[in-house]
Coordinates of C-alpha atoms and ligand atoms in Angstrom, one line a residue:
M1 CA -10.5 -29.2 -10.4
T2 CA -11.6 -26.9 -7.6
I3 CA -14.0 -24.2 -8.8
V4 CA -15.1 -21.6 -6.4
L5 CA -16.5 -18.0 -6.7
T6 CA -17.4 -18.4 -10.3
P7 CA -19.7 -15.7 -11.2
Y8 CA -22.1 -16.0 -13.9
W9 CA -24.0 -13.0 -15.3
S10 CA -27.4 -13.0 -17.0
N11 CA -29.2 -10.3 -19.0
G12 CA -26.5 -7.8 -17.7
Q13 CA -27.9 -8.0 -14.1
Q14 CA -25.9 -8.3 -11.1
K15 CA -26.6 -11.9 -10.6
I16 CA -23.9 -13.9 -9.1
K17 CA -23.6 -17.7 -8.3
V18 CA -21.2 -18.3 -5.5
E19 CA -20.1 -21.8 -4.7
P20 CA -19.4 -22.7 -1.2
Q21 CA -15.8 -22.5 0.1
A22 CA -14.8 -26.2 -0.3
P23 CA -16.5 -27.4 -3.2
A24 CA -17.4 -30.9 -4.0
P25 CA -15.1 -32.8 -6.4
P26 CA -16.9 -32.8 -10.0
P27 CA -18.9 -36.0 -11.0
A28 CA -16.7 -39.1 -12.0
G29 CA -15.1 -38.8 -15.4
L30 CA -14.6 -35.1 -15.4
L31 CA -11.2 -35.2 -14.2
P32 CA -8.4 -37.2 -15.6
P33 CA -7.6 -40.5 -13.6
A34 CA -4.3 -39.5 -12.3
Y35 CA -5.5 -35.9 -11.2
I36 CA -4.4 -35.2 -7.6
H37 CA -5.6 -31.8 -6.4
A38 CA -2.5 -31.6 -4.1
V39 CA 0.0 -31.8 -7.0
H40 CA -2.0 -29.4 -9.2
A41 CA -0.3 -26.3 -7.6
E42 CA 3.0 -27.6 -9.1
R43 CA 1.5 -28.0 -12.5
S44 CA -0.1 -24.4 -12.3
L45 CA 3.4 -22.9 -11.2
L46 CA 5.0 -24.7 -14.2
Q47 CA 2.3 -23.1 -16.4
L48 CA 2.9 -19.8 -14.7
R49 CA 6.6 -20.0 -15.3
S50 CA 6.0 -20.8 -19.1
K51 CA 4.6 -17.3 -19.7
A52 CA 7.1 -14.9 -21.1
T53 CA 6.2 -11.5 -19.6
P54 CA 5.1 -10.3 -16.1
I55 CA 1.9 -9.1 -17.6
E56 CA 1.1 -12.4 -19.1
K57 CA 1.8 -13.8 -15.7
N58 CA -0.4 -11.5 -14.2
I59 CA -3.3 -12.3 -16.4
F60 CA -2.7 -16.1 -16.1
L61 CA -2.8 -15.7 -12.2
S62 CA -5.9 -13.7 -12.5
Q63 CA -7.6 -16.4 -14.5
L64 CA -6.2 -19.0 -12.1
K65 CA -7.8 -17.2 -9.1
D66 CA -11.2 -17.2 -10.9
A67 CA -11.1 -20.9 -11.9
D68 CA -9.3 -22.2 -8.8
L69 CA -9.1 -19.9 -5.9
N70 CA -7.4 -22.4 -3.7
T71 CA -4.5 -23.3 -6.0
F72 CA -4.1 -19.6 -6.7
Y73 CA -3.6 -18.9 -3.0
K74 CA -1.6 -22.0 -2.4
L75 CA 0.9 -20.8 -5.0
C76 CA 0.9 -17.3 -3.5
L77 CA 1.7 -18.8 0.1
A78 CA 4.3 -21.1 -1.2
N79 CA 6.2 -18.7 -3.6
M80 CA 5.5 -15.2 -2.0
S81 CA 8.5 -13.6 -3.2
E82 CA 8.0 -14.8 -6.8
I83 CA 4.2 -14.1 -7.1
T84 CA 3.8 -10.7 -5.2
P85 CA 5.6 -8.7 -7.8
L86 CA 3.1 -10.4 -10.5
I87 CA -0.2 -9.7 -8.5
Y88 CA 0.9 -6.6 -7.0
T89 CA 3.6 -3.9 -7.5
P90 CA 5.2 -3.4 -10.0
T91 CA 3.2 -5.6 -12.5
V92 CA -0.2 -4.3 -11.0
G93 CA 0.9 -1.0 -12.7
D94 CA 0.8 -2.4 -16.0
A95 CA -2.5 -4.3 -15.2
C96 CA -4.1 -1.1 -14.7
L97 CA -2.7 0.7 -17.8
Q98 CA -4.0 -2.3 -19.7
F99 CA -7.2 -2.8 -17.7
S100 CA -9.6 -1.7 -20.5
Q101 CA -8.0 -4.0 -22.9
N102 CA -7.5 -6.9 -20.8
F103 CA -10.8 -6.7 -18.7
R104 CA -12.4 -10.2 -18.7
R105 CA -14.9 -10.5 -15.9
P106 CA -16.3 -8.6 -12.9
E107 CA -14.4 -8.9 -9.7
G108 CA -15.4 -6.0 -7.9
L109 CA -17.9 -3.0 -7.8
F110 CA -17.9 0.0 -9.9
I111 CA -19.7 3.0 -8.5
S112 CA -20.1 6.0 -10.8
I113 CA -20.9 9.6 -10.3
K114 CA -24.1 8.7 -12.3
D115 CA -25.2 6.5 -9.4
K116 CA -25.4 9.6 -6.9
G117 CA -28.6 9.2 -5.1
K118 CA -28.8 5.4 -5.5
I119 CA -25.3 4.2 -4.2
G120 CA -26.8 2.2 -1.6
S121 CA -28.8 0.1 -4.0
I122 CA -25.6 -0.5 -6.2
L123 CA -23.7 -1.6 -3.1
R124 CA -26.4 -4.1 -2.2
N125 CA -25.9 -5.9 -5.5
W126 CA -22.6 -7.2 -4.1
P127 CA -23.4 -10.8 -3.8
R128 CA -21.7 -11.5 -0.3
L129 CA -23.3 -8.7 1.5
N130 CA -22.9 -10.2 4.9
E131 CA -19.4 -11.5 4.5
A132 CA -17.6 -8.3 3.4
R133 CA -15.1 -7.0 6.0
I134 CA -12.4 -5.1 4.1
S135 CA -12.9 -2.9 1.1
V136 CA -10.1 -1.3 -0.8
V137 CA -11.5 1.9 -2.6
T138 CA -9.8 3.9 -5.3
D139 CA -11.0 6.7 -7.4
G140 CA -8.1 5.8 -10.0
S141 CA -7.0 9.5 -9.6
R142 CA -3.4 8.8 -8.6
I143 CA -2.5 5.0 -9.4
L144 CA 1.0 4.4 -8.0
G145 CA 3.1 6.9 -9.9
L146 CA 1.3 6.5 -13.1
G147 CA -1.3 9.4 -12.6
D148 CA -4.9 9.4 -13.3
L149 CA -6.1 6.2 -14.7
G150 CA -9.8 6.5 -14.1
V151 CA -11.7 3.0 -13.8
N152 CA -8.3 1.5 -14.9
G153 CA -7.4 1.9 -11.2
M154 CA -9.5 -1.2 -10.3
P155 CA -6.6 -3.7 -10.4
I156 CA -5.0 -1.8 -7.6
S157 CA -7.9 -2.6 -5.3
I158 CA -8.0 -6.3 -6.5
G159 CA -4.2 -6.5 -5.9
K160 CA -4.1 -5.1 -2.4
L161 CA -7.0 -7.3 -1.4
S162 CA -5.2 -10.4 -2.8
L163 CA -2.5 -9.4 -0.4
Y164 CA -4.9 -9.3 2.4
V165 CA -5.8 -12.8 1.7
A166 CA -2.3 -14.1 0.9
G167 CA -0.6 -11.9 3.4
A168 CA -3.0 -11.9 6.4
G169 CA -5.3 -14.9 6.0
V170 CA -8.5 -12.6 5.4
R171 CA -11.2 -14.8 3.9
P172 CA -11.4 -14.4 0.1
T173 CA -15.1 -13.8 0.4
S174 CA -14.5 -11.1 2.9
T175 CA -12.8 -8.6 0.4
L176 CA -14.7 -6.1 -1.7
P177 CA -12.8 -4.1 -4.5
I178 CA -14.3 -1.0 -5.2
C179 CA -13.6 1.5 -8.1
L180 CA -15.4 4.9 -8.0
D181 CA -15.5 6.5 -11.4
L182 CA -15.7 10.3 -11.0
G183 CA -14.5 10.7 -14.4
T184 CA -10.9 11.1 -15.6
N185 CA -8.7 13.8 -16.9
N186 CA -6.6 11.2 -18.8
Q187 CA -7.3 12.5 -22.3
K188 CA -5.7 9.3 -23.9
F189 CA -8.3 7.1 -22.0
L190 CA -11.2 9.6 -22.9
D191 CA -10.3 9.1 -26.6
D192 CA -9.7 5.2 -26.4
P193 CA -12.9 3.4 -27.6
L194 CA -12.1 0.4 -25.3
Y195 CA -11.9 2.5 -22.1
L196 CA -14.4 1.3 -19.7
G197 CA -15.0 4.4 -17.6
L198 CA -17.3 7.2 -18.0
R199 CA -16.3 9.5 -20.8
Q200 CA -16.0 12.8 -19.0
K201 CA -13.7 14.9 -17.0
R202 CA -13.5 14.5 -13.2
V203 CA -16.3 16.2 -11.4
S204 CA -15.7 19.3 -9.1
D205 CA -14.7 19.0 -5.7
E206 CA -18.1 20.1 -4.4
E207 CA -19.8 17.2 -6.5
M208 CA -17.2 14.8 -5.3
D209 CA -17.7 15.7 -1.5
E210 CA -21.4 15.0 -2.0
F211 CA -20.7 11.8 -3.7
M212 CA -18.3 10.7 -1.1
D213 CA -20.4 11.6 1.8
E214 CA -23.1 9.5 0.3
F215 CA -20.9 6.6 -0.5
M216 CA -19.3 6.5 3.0
A217 CA -22.8 6.6 4.7
E218 CA -24.2 4.0 2.4
I219 CA -21.2 1.7 2.6
T220 CA -21.1 1.5 6.3
T221 CA -24.7 1.1 6.4
A222 CA -24.8 -1.7 4.0
F223 CA -21.7 -3.5 5.2
P224 CA -21.8 -2.6 9.1
K225 CA -18.7 -4.8 9.7
L226 CA -16.6 -3.3 6.9
L227 CA -13.2 -1.5 7.2
V228 CA -12.5 0.9 4.3
Q229 CA -9.0 1.4 2.9
F230 CA -8.8 4.4 0.7
E231 CA -6.1 3.8 -2.0
D232 CA -4.4 6.0 -4.6
F233 CA -6.5 9.1 -4.3
S234 CA -4.9 12.2 -5.8
T235 CA -2.8 14.0 -3.0
D236 CA -5.5 16.7 -2.0
H237 CA -8.3 14.3 -1.8
A238 CA -6.5 11.7 0.0
F239 CA -5.8 14.1 2.9
A240 CA -9.2 15.7 2.7
Y241 CA -11.2 12.4 2.8
L242 CA -9.0 11.0 5.5
A243 CA -9.7 14.1 7.6
R244 CA -13.3 14.2 6.7
F245 CA -14.2 10.6 7.5
R246 CA -11.7 9.2 10.1
D247 CA -13.5 10.1 13.1
R248 CA -17.0 9.0 11.8
Y249 CA -16.0 5.5 10.1
P250 CA -13.4 2.7 10.4
V251 CA -11.4 4.0 7.5
F252 CA -7.6 4.5 6.9
N253 CA -5.4 5.7 3.8
D254 CA -2.8 3.4 2.9
D255 CA -0.7 5.9 1.0
I256 CA -0.6 8.3 3.8
Q257 CA -0.8 6.2 7.0
G258 CA 0.3 2.8 5.5
T259 CA 3.4 4.3 3.7
G260 CA 4.0 6.5 6.8
A261 CA 4.2 3.3 9.0
V262 CA 6.2 1.2 6.8
V263 CA 8.9 3.8 6.3
L264 CA 9.0 4.6 10.1
S265 CA 9.6 0.9 10.7
G266 CA 12.4 0.8 8.0
L267 CA 13.9 3.9 9.5
I268 CA 14.1 2.5 13.0
N269 CA 15.9 -0.6 11.4
A270 CA 18.1 1.4 9.2
A271 CA 19.0 3.7 12.3
A272 CA 20.2 0.8 14.1
I273 CA 22.4 -0.5 11.4
A274 CA 23.9 3.2 10.9
N275 CA 24.3 3.2 14.8
I276 CA 22.7 6.5 15.1
P277 CA 19.4 6.7 17.2
A278 CA 16.5 7.3 14.8
R279 CA 15.5 10.7 16.5
N280 CA 18.9 12.0 15.6
H281 CA 18.6 11.6 12.1
R282 CA 18.5 14.4 9.5
I283 CA 15.9 13.3 6.9
L284 CA 15.3 14.8 3.5
F285 CA 12.1 14.1 1.6
F286 CA 12.2 14.4 -2.0
G287 CA 8.5 14.5 -2.9
A288 CA 5.6 16.2 -0.9
G289 CA 2.7 14.5 -2.0
S290 CA 0.4 12.1 0.2
A291 CA 3.2 9.6 0.8
G292 CA 6.0 12.3 1.5
V293 CA 3.8 14.3 3.9
G294 CA 2.3 11.0 5.4
V295 CA 5.8 9.7 6.1
A296 CA 7.0 12.9 7.5
M297 CA 4.1 13.3 9.9
Q298 CA 4.5 9.6 11.0
L299 CA 8.3 10.3 11.7
I300 CA 7.6 13.5 13.7
S301 CA 4.8 11.8 15.7
Y302 CA 7.4 8.9 16.7
F303 CA 10.1 11.2 17.5
T304 CA 7.9 13.2 19.8
L305 CA 6.9 9.9 21.5
N306 CA 10.7 9.5 21.9
G307 CA 11.5 12.6 24.0
L308 CA 11.7 15.3 21.3
S309 CA 9.4 18.5 21.4
V310 CA 7.3 19.0 18.5
E311 CA 9.8 21.8 17.3
E312 CA 12.7 19.4 17.8
A313 CA 11.2 16.8 16.0
R314 CA 10.2 19.1 13.2
D315 CA 13.7 20.2 13.0
R316 CA 14.7 16.7 11.9
V317 CA 12.7 17.1 8.7
W318 CA 13.3 18.9 5.3
L319 CA 10.8 18.5 2.6
V320 CA 11.5 19.2 -1.2
D321 CA 8.6 19.8 -3.4
S322 CA 8.4 20.5 -7.2
K323 CA 9.5 24.1 -6.4
G324 CA 12.4 22.9 -4.3
L325 CA 13.3 23.1 -0.5
V326 CA 10.2 24.1 1.5
Y327 CA 11.2 27.2 3.6
D328 CA 9.3 30.1 5.1
G329 CA 11.0 32.5 2.6
R330 CA 8.8 30.9 -0.1
A331 CA 5.7 32.1 1.8
A332 CA 4.3 34.0 -1.3
E333 CA 3.1 30.7 -2.8
V334 CA 1.5 27.8 -0.8
A335 CA 3.9 24.9 -0.7
E336 CA 2.2 21.7 -1.9
H337 CA 2.6 20.1 1.2
K338 CA 0.8 22.7 3.2
K339 CA -2.5 22.1 1.8
C340 CA -2.2 18.5 3.0
V341 CA -1.2 19.4 6.6
E342 CA -3.8 22.0 6.9
M343 CA -6.5 19.3 5.9
L344 CA -5.3 17.1 8.6
T345 CA -5.4 20.2 10.8
M346 CA -2.0 18.8 11.8
E347 CA 0.9 20.6 13.4
P348 CA 3.6 21.1 12.6
D349 CA 4.0 22.5 9.3
F350 CA 7.2 21.5 7.7
S351 CA 8.4 24.6 6.1
R352 CA 12.0 25.4 7.4
R353 CA 12.3 28.6 9.4
D354 CA 16.1 28.5 9.6
Y355 CA 16.8 28.8 5.8
T356 CA 16.7 32.4 4.6
G357 CA 18.5 32.4 1.3
A358 CA 17.5 32.2 -2.3
P359 CA 15.3 29.1 -3.3
L360 CA 17.0 25.9 -3.2
T361 CA 15.9 23.9 -6.4
D362 CA 18.8 21.6 -7.1
L363 CA 18.9 18.3 -5.1
L364 CA 22.5 18.2 -4.9
E365 CA 22.6 21.7 -3.7
I366 CA 20.1 21.1 -1.2
I367 CA 22.0 17.9 0.0
E368 CA 25.1 20.1 0.5
Y369 CA 23.0 22.6 2.5
V370 CA 21.1 20.0 4.7
K371 CA 23.7 17.3 5.0
P372 CA 21.0 14.6 5.5
T373 CA 21.7 11.1 7.0
A374 CA 18.6 9.8 5.2
L375 CA 17.2 10.5 1.9
M376 CA 13.6 9.5 1.0
G377 CA 12.2 9.5 -2.4
L378 CA 8.6 9.9 -2.9
S379 CA 8.6 12.0 -6.0
T380 CA 7.8 9.4 -8.9
I381 CA 10.7 11.0 -10.7
K382 CA 12.8 8.3 -12.2
S383 CA 16.7 8.3 -11.6
A384 CA 16.3 11.6 -9.6
F385 CA 19.0 10.2 -7.3
T386 CA 21.8 10.6 -9.6
E387 CA 25.4 9.6 -9.3
P388 CA 26.5 13.0 -7.8
V389 CA 23.5 12.9 -5.4
I390 CA 24.4 9.3 -4.1
R391 CA 28.0 10.1 -4.0
A392 CA 27.1 13.2 -1.9
M393 CA 25.1 11.1 0.5
A394 CA 28.0 8.8 0.9
K395 CA 30.6 11.6 1.5
H396 CA 28.5 12.9 4.4
N397 CA 27.8 9.5 6.1
V398 CA 29.4 6.2 6.8
R399 CA 26.2 4.7 6.2
P400 CA 23.8 6.7 4.1
I401 CA 20.2 5.8 4.4
I402 CA 18.7 5.9 0.8
F403 CA 15.0 4.9 0.3
P404 CA 13.8 5.4 -3.4
L405 CA 10.2 4.7 -2.6
S406 CA 8.3 5.6 -5.6
N407 CA 6.2 2.9 -7.5
P408 CA 6.2 1.1 -9.8
V409 CA 9.9 0.0 -10.4
R410 CA 10.5 2.2 -13.5
L411 CA 9.8 5.4 -11.5
S412 CA 12.2 4.4 -8.7
E413 CA 14.5 7.3 -7.8
C414 CA 17.6 5.1 -8.1
E415 CA 18.3 1.4 -8.5
F416 CA 19.8 -0.8 -6.0
Q417 CA 23.2 -2.0 -7.8
E418 CA 24.1 1.6 -8.7
T419 CA 23.3 3.0 -5.3
L420 CA 25.8 0.2 -3.9
E421 CA 28.4 1.2 -6.7
W422 CA 28.1 4.9 -6.1
S423 CA 28.2 4.5 -2.2
E424 CA 31.0 2.1 -2.2
G425 CA 28.6 -0.5 -0.7
R426 CA 27.7 1.7 2.3
A427 CA 24.1 2.6 1.5
I428 CA 21.4 1.3 3.5
F429 CA 18.7 0.9 0.9
A430 CA 15.0 0.2 0.6
S431 CA 12.8 0.8 -2.5
G432 CA 9.0 1.0 -2.8
S433 CA 9.1 -1.8 -5.5
P434 CA 11.3 -4.8 -5.5
F435 CA 14.7 -5.0 -6.8
P436 CA 16.7 -8.4 -6.8
E437 CA 19.3 -8.9 -4.2
T438 CA 22.8 -8.9 -5.4
T439 CA 26.4 -9.7 -4.5
F440 CA 28.7 -6.6 -3.9
E441 CA 32.3 -7.1 -3.3
G442 CA 31.8 -10.6 -2.5
R443 CA 29.0 -10.1 0.1
R444 CA 25.3 -10.9 -0.2
R445 CA 23.4 -7.7 -0.4
I446 CA 19.5 -7.9 -0.1
P447 CA 17.4 -4.7 -0.7
G448 CA 14.6 -3.7 1.5
Q449 CA 11.1 -3.3 0.1
G450 CA 9.6 -0.1 1.9
N451 CA 6.1 -1.0 0.6
N452 CA 3.0 -0.6 2.5
M453 CA 2.3 -4.3 1.9
Y454 CA 4.0 -5.0 5.1
I455 CA 1.5 -2.8 7.0
F456 CA -2.0 -2.9 5.5
P457 CA -2.7 -6.6 5.6
G458 CA -1.9 -6.7 9.5
L459 CA -3.3 -3.2 10.1
G460 CA -6.6 -4.4 8.5
L461 CA -6.9 -7.8 10.1
G462 CA -6.2 -6.4 13.5
S463 CA -8.7 -3.8 12.9
I464 CA -11.2 -6.4 11.5
I465 CA -10.8 -8.8 14.3
A466 CA -11.2 -5.9 17.0
R467 CA -14.0 -4.6 15.2
V468 CA -12.8 -1.0 15.5
T469 CA -15.1 2.1 15.2
S470 CA -12.1 4.0 13.9
V471 CA -8.5 3.6 13.0
T472 CA -6.4 5.7 15.3
D473 CA -3.0 7.2 14.9
S474 CA -1.9 5.0 17.8
M475 CA -2.9 1.9 15.8
V476 CA -1.1 3.1 12.8
E477 CA 2.1 3.7 14.9
A478 CA 1.6 0.3 16.7
S479 CA 1.7 -1.4 13.3
A480 CA 4.9 0.3 12.5
L481 CA 6.5 -0.7 15.7
G482 CA 5.3 -4.1 15.4
L483 CA 6.7 -4.5 11.9
A484 CA 10.1 -2.8 13.0
N485 CA 10.7 -5.5 15.8
S486 CA 9.6 -8.6 13.6
L487 CA 13.1 -8.9 12.3
T488 CA 14.8 -12.2 13.1
E489 CA 18.5 -12.4 14.4
E490 CA 19.4 -13.7 11.1
E491 CA 17.7 -11.0 9.3
R492 CA 19.4 -8.4 11.4
G493 CA 22.7 -10.2 10.6
L494 CA 22.1 -9.7 6.9
E495 CA 21.4 -6.0 7.5
L496 CA 17.5 -6.3 6.4
V497 CA 15.4 -3.4 7.2
Y498 CA 12.3 -5.4 6.5
P499 CA 11.7 -9.0 7.1
A500 CA 11.5 -11.6 4.4
I501 CA 8.3 -11.5 2.6
H502 CA 7.8 -15.3 2.7
R503 CA 7.2 -14.6 6.5
I504 CA 4.4 -12.3 5.8
R505 CA 1.7 -14.2 7.7
E506 CA 3.7 -14.4 10.6
I507 CA 4.3 -10.7 10.5
S508 CA 0.8 -9.7 9.8
G509 CA -0.2 -11.9 12.8
H510 CA 2.3 -9.9 14.9
V511 CA 1.3 -6.5 13.5
A512 CA -2.4 -7.4 14.0
V513 CA -1.7 -8.3 17.7
R514 CA 0.0 -4.8 18.3
V515 CA -2.9 -2.9 16.6
I516 CA -5.6 -4.7 18.4
R517 CA -3.9 -3.8 21.6
A518 CA -3.5 -0.1 20.6
A519 CA -7.3 -0.2 19.6
Q520 CA -8.1 -1.5 23.1
K521 CA -5.9 1.1 24.7
A522 CA -7.7 3.8 22.5
G523 CA -11.1 2.5 23.4
V524 CA -12.2 2.1 19.8
D525 CA -12.4 -1.9 19.9
Q526 CA -15.9 -3.6 20.0
S527 CA -14.7 -7.2 20.5
S528 CA -14.4 -6.5 24.1
E529 CA -14.0 -10.4 24.9
L530 CA -10.3 -10.1 23.5
R531 CA -9.4 -7.6 26.3
S532 CA -8.8 -10.2 28.8
L533 CA -6.7 -12.6 26.6
S534 CA -2.9 -12.7 27.3
D535 CA -0.6 -11.6 24.2
E536 CA -0.1 -15.4 23.6
E537 CA -3.7 -16.1 23.6
L538 CA -4.5 -13.2 21.3
T539 CA -1.7 -14.1 18.9
E540 CA -3.2 -17.7 19.0
L541 CA -6.6 -16.4 18.2
V542 CA -5.3 -14.1 15.4
H543 CA -3.6 -17.1 13.6
K544 CA -6.7 -19.3 14.1
K545 CA -8.8 -16.8 12.3
M546 CA -6.5 -16.8 9.3
W547 CA -8.0 -18.6 6.3
Y548 CA -5.8 -21.2 4.5
P549 CA -6.5 -22.6 1.0
C550 CA -7.5 -26.2 0.9
Ligands
OAA601 O1 1.0 0.0 -4.3 C1 1.9 0.1 -3.8 O2 2.9 -0.7 -4.2 C2 2.4 1.0 -2.8 C3 1.4 2.3 -2.9 O3 0.4 2.3 -2.2 C4 1.5 3.3 -3.8 O4 2.5 3.4 -4.6 O5 0.6 4.1 -4.1
MG602 MG1 -1.2 3.3 -3.0

């Protein structure tokens, strides 16, 4: 049995014993005579499949990762499409909801508001101080579409980092999951005796700003080679902290930028299937939180690079928030998205100037008015794309683009099978969480998964290898274009908008190369020796750097 990274804790102190990467076999007699390590992954797979529910499988895999890291990642690499939904979306949502019941052992750092003033010393308790390269940091305030989960958000950081390893070959010892505990407004958790976080409401914005300033200054000092990925902060904080730190530190926000890039990539490929150039689409966003606004910004930026003026690009986008269509006539109240846009001091604002009537609140009515070619769901409102909504999309378009992107799967705006039925099989579909493929009228139909998991591993890997000082918009855009053009001919033939997940390493490598090139162009790279490499040489180097389980 291979045992690596087994932490032991004594007297409540942060003391960890870390075994070397390729551990020596145990002394003779401790393993049965016919034990063969190479076969053990198959045994583990059978054990995994014997578990009845996704959450039991998630717990089994989490324990396997702890007991036998190499076998865990071997299983992941060999069975990406089966295992990704168990260690990541959608099952990670349940792992978060149940974190305080299911907690078994430490796997990352918890830093609470009570640590303010000494955050640096807590960070330095991480045992692999010199090795950490990528940290996924959440404050648990908006986990997937599940709301404020406080410290129960930790599994999202752990799950994303498992994908960095499985999907991009980042070394397991280079990953650092962090959950910040700034309180929670989830009363159910505050009342739960097992809840593992501070029993207090979330702190004020002012206090949080001070905490975040200290946290970012300390983490980049303690780990000078670290890239920080912000994850699942509530919308206002997601935008505020991206704006506050992006020019000072190597940091990106996965929900704004990762989701923006993955949807841009999907739209480019969907537009090719629909045979309408991407910049000519009319895109309706249902949901104006960090993801909705992030995607809208990413698309506008892309359209402007493709010949449209900012005004023209803005004209392609309609936003719907909780109060309906966002338009100038609603100026009396500040539209939800506007706060986000202002925080990034980003033009344009998406408020429509051309609509002057009464507020439009009904989605069907809005579709009849806008006649969108693409409908994006980022609302976390389950089943918001009803049969009449999908039928209206199918009435106005030969190939309607319908992307219900909310996570986890039970919050999806619509399901794959029903979308095919209501659109007579014409919909081009991608969802945030996975749906199984199906056969519709005798034809194999494979849904896309428009999830940022196609972006962040490659964006992060490229950023780490290039040792960037910041993550620029051009790097994010390069990741989207890299993903978009990674489809094979066969995948295009099957009308896929995203590549098959089992090719994730190849795709992440490709994305990483594009990201490194963009970083070089922007002058934010510090690995200047990579500049003179040809694309082939750089691709080879990126793949050589990838970690593989032994
Ligand atoms: O985690 C995922 O599957 C995608 C994501 O970032 C989110 O929904 O917040
Ligand atoms: Mg997220």
